[in-house]
mmCIF file of C-alpha atoms and ligand atoms in Angstrom:
data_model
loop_
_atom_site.group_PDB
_atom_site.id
_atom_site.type_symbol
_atom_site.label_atom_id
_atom_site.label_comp_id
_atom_site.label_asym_id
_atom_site.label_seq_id
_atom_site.Cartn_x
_atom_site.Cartn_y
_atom_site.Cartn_z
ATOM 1 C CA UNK N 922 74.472 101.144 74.044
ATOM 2 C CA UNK N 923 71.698 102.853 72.195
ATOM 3 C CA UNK N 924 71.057 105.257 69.775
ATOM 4 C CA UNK N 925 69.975 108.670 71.284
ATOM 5 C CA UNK N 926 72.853 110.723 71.571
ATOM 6 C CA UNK N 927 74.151 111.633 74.790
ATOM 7 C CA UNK N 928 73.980 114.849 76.462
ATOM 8 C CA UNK N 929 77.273 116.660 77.364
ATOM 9 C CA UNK N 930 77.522 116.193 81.128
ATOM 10 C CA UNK N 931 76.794 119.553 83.240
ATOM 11 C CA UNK N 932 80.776 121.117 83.671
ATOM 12 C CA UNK N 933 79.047 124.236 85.786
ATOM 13 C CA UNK N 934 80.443 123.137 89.418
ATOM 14 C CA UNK N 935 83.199 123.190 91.299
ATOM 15 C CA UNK N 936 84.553 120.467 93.287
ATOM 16 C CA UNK N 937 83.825 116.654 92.647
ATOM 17 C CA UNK N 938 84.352 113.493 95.029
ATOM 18 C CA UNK N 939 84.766 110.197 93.294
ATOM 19 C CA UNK N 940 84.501 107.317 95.754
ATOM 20 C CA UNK N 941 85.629 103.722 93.771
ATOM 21 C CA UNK N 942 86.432 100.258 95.433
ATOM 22 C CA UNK N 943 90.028 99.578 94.138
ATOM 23 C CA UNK N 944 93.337 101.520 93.109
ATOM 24 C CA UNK N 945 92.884 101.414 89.353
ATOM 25 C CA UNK N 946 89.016 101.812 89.065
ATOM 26 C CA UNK N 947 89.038 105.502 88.013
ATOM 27 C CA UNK N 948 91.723 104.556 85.510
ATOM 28 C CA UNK N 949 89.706 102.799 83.180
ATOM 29 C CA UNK N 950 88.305 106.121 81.322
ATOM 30 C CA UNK N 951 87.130 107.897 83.896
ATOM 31 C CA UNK N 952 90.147 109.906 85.041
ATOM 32 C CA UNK N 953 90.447 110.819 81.148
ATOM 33 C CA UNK N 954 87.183 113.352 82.097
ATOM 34 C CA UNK N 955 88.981 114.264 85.483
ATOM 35 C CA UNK N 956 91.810 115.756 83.823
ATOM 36 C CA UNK N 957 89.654 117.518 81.737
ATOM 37 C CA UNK N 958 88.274 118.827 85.087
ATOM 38 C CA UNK N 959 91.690 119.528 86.892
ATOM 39 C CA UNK N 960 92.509 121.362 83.741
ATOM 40 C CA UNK N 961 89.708 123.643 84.090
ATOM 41 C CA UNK N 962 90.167 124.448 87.602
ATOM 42 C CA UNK N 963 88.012 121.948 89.252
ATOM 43 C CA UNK N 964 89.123 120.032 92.253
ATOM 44 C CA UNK N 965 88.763 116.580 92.229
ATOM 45 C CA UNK N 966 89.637 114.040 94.892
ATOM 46 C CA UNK N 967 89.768 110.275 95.387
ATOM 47 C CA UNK N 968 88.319 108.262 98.116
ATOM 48 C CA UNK N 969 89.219 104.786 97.936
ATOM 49 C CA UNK N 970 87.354 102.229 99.681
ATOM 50 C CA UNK N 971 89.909 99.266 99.545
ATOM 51 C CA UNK N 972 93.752 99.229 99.265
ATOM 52 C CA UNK N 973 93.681 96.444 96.781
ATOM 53 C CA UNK N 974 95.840 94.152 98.002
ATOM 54 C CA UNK N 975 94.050 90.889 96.402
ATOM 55 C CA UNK N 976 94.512 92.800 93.200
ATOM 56 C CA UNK N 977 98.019 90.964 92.257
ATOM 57 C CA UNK N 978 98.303 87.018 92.312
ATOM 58 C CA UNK N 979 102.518 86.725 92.534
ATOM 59 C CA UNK N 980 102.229 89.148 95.869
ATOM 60 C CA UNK N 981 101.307 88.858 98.569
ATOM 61 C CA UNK N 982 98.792 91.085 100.164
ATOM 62 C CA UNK N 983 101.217 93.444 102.655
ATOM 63 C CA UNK N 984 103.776 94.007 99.445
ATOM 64 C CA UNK N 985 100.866 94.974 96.998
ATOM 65 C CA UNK N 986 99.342 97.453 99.165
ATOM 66 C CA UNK N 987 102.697 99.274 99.291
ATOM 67 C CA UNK N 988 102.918 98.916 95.927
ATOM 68 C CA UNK N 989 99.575 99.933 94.624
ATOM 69 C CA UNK N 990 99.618 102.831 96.900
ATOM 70 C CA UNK N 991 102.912 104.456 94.852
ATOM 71 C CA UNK N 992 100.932 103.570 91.308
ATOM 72 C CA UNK N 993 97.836 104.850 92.431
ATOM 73 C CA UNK N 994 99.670 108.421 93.506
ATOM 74 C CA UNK N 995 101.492 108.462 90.485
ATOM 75 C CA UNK N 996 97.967 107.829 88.817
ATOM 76 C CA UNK N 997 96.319 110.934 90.558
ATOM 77 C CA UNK N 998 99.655 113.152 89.680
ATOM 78 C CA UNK N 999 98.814 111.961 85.904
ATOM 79 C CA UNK N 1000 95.470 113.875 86.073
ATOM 80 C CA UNK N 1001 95.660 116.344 88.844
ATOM 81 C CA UNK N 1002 94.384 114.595 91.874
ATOM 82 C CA UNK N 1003 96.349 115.606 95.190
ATOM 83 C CA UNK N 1004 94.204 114.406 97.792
ATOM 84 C CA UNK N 1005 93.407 110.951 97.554
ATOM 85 C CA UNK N 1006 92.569 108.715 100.610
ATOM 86 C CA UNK N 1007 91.492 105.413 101.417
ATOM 87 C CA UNK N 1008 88.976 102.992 103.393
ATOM 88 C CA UNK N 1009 90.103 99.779 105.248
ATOM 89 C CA UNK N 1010 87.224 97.533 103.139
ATOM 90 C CA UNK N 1011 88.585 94.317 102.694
ATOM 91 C CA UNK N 1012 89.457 94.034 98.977
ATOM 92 C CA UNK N 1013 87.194 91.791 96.804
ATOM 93 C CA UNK N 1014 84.881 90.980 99.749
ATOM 94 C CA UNK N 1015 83.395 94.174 100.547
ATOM 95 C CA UNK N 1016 80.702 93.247 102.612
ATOM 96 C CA UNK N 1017 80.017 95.853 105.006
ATOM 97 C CA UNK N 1018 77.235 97.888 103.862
ATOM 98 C CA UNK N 1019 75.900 100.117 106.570
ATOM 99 C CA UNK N 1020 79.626 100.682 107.759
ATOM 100 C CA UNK N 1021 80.538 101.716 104.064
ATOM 101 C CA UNK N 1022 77.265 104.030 103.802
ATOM 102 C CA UNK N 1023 78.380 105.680 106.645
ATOM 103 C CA UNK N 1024 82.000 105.864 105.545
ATOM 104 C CA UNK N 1025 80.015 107.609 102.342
ATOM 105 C CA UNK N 1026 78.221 110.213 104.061
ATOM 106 C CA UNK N 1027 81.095 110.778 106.803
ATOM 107 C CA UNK N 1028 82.986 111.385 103.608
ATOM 108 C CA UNK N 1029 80.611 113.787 101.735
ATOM 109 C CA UNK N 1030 79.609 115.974 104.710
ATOM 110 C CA UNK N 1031 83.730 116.515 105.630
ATOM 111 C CA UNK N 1032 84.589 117.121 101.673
ATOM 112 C CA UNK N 1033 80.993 119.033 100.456
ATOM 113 C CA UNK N 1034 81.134 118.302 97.083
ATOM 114 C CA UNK N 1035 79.099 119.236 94.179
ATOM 115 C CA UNK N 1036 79.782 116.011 92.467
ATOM 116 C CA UNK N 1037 80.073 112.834 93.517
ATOM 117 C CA UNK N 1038 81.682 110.080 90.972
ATOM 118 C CA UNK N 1039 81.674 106.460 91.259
ATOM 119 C CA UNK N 1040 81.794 102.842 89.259
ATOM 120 C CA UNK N 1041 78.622 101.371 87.895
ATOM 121 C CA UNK N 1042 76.625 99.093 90.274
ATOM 122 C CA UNK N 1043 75.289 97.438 86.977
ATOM 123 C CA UNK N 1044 75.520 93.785 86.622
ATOM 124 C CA UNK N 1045 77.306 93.876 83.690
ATOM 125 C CA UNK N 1046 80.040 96.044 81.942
ATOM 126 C CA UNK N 1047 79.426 97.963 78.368
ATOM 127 C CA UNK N 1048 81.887 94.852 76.916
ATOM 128 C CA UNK N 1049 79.561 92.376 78.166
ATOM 129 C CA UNK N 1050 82.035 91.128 81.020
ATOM 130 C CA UNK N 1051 79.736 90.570 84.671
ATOM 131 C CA UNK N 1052 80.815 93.337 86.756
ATOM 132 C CA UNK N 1053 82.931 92.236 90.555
ATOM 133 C CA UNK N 1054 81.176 91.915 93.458
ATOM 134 C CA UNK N 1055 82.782 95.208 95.222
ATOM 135 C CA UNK N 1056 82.112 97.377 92.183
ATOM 136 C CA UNK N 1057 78.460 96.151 92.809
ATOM 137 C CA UNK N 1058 78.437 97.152 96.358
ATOM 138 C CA UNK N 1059 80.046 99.881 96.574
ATOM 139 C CA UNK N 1060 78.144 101.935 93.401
ATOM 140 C CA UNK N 1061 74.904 101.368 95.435
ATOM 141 C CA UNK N 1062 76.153 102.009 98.852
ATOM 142 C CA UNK N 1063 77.539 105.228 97.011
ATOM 143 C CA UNK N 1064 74.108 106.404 95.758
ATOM 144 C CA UNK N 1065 73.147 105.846 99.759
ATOM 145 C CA UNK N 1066 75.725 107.230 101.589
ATOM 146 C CA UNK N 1067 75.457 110.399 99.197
ATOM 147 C CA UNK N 1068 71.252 110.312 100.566
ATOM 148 C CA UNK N 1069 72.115 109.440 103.742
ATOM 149 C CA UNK N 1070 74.780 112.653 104.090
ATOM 150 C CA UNK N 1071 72.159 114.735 103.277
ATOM 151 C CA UNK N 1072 69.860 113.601 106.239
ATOM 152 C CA UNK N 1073 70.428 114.924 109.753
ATOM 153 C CA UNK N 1074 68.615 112.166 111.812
ATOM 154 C CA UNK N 1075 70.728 109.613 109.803
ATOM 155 C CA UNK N 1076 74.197 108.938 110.745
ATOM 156 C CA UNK N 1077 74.122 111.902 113.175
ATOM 157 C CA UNK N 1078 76.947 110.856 115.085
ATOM 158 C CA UNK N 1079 79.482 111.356 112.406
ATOM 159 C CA UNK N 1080 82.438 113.262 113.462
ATOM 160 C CA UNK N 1081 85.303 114.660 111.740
ATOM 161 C CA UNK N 1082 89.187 114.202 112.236
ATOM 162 C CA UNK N 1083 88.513 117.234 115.675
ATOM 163 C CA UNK N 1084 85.833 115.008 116.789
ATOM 164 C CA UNK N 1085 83.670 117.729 115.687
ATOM 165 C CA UNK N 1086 79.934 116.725 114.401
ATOM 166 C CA UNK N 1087 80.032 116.439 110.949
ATOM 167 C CA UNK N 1088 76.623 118.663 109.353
ATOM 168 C CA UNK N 1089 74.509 117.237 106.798
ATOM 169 C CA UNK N 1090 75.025 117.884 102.855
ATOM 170 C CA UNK N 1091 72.615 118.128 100.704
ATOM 171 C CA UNK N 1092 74.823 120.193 97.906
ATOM 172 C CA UNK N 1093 75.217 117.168 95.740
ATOM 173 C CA UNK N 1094 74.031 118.011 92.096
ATOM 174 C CA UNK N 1095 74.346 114.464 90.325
ATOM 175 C CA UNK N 1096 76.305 111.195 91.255
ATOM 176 C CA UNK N 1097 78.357 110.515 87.673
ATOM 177 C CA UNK N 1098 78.534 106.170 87.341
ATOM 178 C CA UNK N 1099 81.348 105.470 84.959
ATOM 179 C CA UNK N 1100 81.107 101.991 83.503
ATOM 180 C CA UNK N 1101 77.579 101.907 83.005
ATOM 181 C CA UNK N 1102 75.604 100.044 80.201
ATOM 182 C CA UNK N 1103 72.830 102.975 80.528
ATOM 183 C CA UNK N 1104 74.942 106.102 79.819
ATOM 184 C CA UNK N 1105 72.702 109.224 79.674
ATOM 185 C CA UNK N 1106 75.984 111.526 79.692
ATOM 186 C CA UNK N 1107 79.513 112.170 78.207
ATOM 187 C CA UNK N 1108 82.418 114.605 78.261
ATOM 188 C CA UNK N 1109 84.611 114.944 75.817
ATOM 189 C CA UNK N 1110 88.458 113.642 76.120
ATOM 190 C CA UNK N 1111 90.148 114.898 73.386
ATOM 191 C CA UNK N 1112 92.772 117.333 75.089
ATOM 192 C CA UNK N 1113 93.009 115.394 78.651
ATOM 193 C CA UNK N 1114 92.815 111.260 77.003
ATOM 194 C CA UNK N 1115 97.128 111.392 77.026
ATOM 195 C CA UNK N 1116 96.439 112.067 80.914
ATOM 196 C CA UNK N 1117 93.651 109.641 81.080
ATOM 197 C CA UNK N 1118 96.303 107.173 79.395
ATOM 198 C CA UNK N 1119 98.987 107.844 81.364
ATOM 199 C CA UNK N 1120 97.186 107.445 84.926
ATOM 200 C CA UNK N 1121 96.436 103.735 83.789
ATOM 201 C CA UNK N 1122 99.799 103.233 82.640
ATOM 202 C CA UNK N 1123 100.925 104.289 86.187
ATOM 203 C CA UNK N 1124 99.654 101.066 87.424
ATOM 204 C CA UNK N 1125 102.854 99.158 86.459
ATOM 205 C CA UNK N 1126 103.095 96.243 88.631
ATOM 206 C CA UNK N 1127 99.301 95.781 88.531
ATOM 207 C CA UNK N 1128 99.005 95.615 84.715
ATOM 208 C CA UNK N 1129 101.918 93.256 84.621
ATOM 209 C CA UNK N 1130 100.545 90.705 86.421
ATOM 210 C CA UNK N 1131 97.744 90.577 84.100
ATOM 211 C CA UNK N 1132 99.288 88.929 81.320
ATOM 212 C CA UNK N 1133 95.492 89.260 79.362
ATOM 213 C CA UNK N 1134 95.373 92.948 79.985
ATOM 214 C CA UNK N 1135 95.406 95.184 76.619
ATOM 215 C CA UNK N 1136 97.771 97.939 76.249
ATOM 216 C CA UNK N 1137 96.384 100.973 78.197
ATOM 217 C CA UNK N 1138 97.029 103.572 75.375
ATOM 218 C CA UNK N 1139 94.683 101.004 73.055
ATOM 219 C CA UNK N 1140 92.222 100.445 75.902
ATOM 220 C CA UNK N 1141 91.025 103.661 76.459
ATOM 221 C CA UNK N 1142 91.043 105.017 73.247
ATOM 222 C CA UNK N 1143 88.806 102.178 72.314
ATOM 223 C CA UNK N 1144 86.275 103.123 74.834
ATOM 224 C CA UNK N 1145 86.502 106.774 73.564
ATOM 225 C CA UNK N 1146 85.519 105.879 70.456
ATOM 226 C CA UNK N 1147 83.478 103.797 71.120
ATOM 227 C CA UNK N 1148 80.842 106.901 72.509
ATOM 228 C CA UNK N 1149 82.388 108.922 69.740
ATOM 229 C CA UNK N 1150 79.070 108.166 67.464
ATOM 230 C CA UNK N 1151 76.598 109.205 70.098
ATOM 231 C CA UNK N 1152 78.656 112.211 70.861
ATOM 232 C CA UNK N 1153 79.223 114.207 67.738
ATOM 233 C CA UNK N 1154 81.755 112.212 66.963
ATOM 234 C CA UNK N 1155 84.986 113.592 69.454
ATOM 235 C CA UNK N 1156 86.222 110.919 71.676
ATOM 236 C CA UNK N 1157 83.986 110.757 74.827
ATOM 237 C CA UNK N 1158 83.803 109.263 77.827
ATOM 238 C CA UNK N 1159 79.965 107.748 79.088
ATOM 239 C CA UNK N 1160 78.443 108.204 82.533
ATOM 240 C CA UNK N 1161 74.859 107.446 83.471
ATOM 241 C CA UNK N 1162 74.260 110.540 85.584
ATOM 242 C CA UNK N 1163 71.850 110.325 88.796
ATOM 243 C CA UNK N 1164 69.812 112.764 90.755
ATOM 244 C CA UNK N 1165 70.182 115.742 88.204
ATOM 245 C CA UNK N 1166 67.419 118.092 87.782
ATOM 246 C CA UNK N 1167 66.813 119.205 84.804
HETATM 247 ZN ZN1 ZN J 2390 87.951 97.488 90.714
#
């Protein structure tokens, strides 16, 4: 990271959709800022492109999606996420990229949100680790689809659950990218980082498998922080904000 300080990120809107690849990826800070959102009234709901059922190696693939689908509720109760939903992408070889951006756009034209959050399409993580394939893919196809909802002559055959034509939107202030190596934003966590916490925590069988995998109370306060000194020092979570005017 450098050493400008980052600005807080813009908490004047209303509803936000985050769109991530796997059950767990908005655990890993970002639903610390969510229920900070929830708590102030904001909706915010979860659109999922896998089920992430190559996420566990001692299960097999039909057992972990029922699984991960219980920890991932419990993980939106944690913050104050009811609707959360989910894409048929095949987990860890997401590969579809004009059927995800119009999964994207069908998505942001039936919700309308004002924000749209998703997972850094960086190469590489803040810690230095190479970011996965699907986190890759679907940050940019995210960026797209949230462009391509916002164009009438693109996807224009989009239809909702009625079969009615979905209309474009173009209401869309910023897309938020947790994750990211270029953070221009943050948002404080002081109040709503127990929440944050406890939504990773909620991925039981998940963590267990990972017998390398840091304890989640440790983890996240680490990464808050670690933005703490470009934030006035409060614990903070980083996003590199796109497509704001300002
Ligand atoms: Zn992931």
């Amino acid at each position: 990271m450098g050493d400008e300080d980052l600005k807080p990120l813009p908490e004047d809107w209303d509803s936000a959709l985050a769109i991530v690849a796997h059950p767990d990826d908005m655990e890993y800070g970002a639903s610390a800022a969510v229920a900070r959102w929830t708590a102030q009234g904001k909706t915010v709901s979860y659109l999922l492109v896998t089920r992430g059922e190559a996420g566990i190696d001692t299960m097999p693939p039909e057992e972990t999606i029922r699984v991960r689908a219980a920890e991932q509720r419990a993980a939106c109760d944690a913050v104050g996420v009811t609707t959360l939903e989910y894409l048929e992408h095949p987990d860890g070889t997401i590969h579809d990229i004009m059927q995800l951006r119009r999964d994207v756009a069908a998505a942001v034209r039936r919700h309308r949100p004002d924000v749209v959050l998703t997972g850094s399409p960086r190469d590489f993580f803040p810690n230095g680790m190479y970011n996965m394939a699907d986190h890759r893919v679907v940050g940019y196809a995210v960026l797209d689809g949230v462009r391509d909802a916002a164009n009438r002559w693109v996807f224009s055959d989009l239809t909702g659950p009625d079969g009615e034509v979905l209309e474009p939107w173009d209401g869309v202030r910023f897309t938020a990218l947790s994750g990211s190596t270029e953070p221009s934003h943050a948002v404080e966590v002081t109040d709503s980082i127990e929440a944050g916490i406890a939504s990773l925590r909620a991925h039981q069988a998940y963590l267990a498998a990972l017998d390398w995998h840091p304890d989640p109370e440790q983890m996240i306060r680490s990464f808050a922080d670690e933005v703490a000194p470009r934030f006035g020092g409060v614990p903070a979570i980083a996003f590199e904000v796109i497509g704001l005017q300002d």
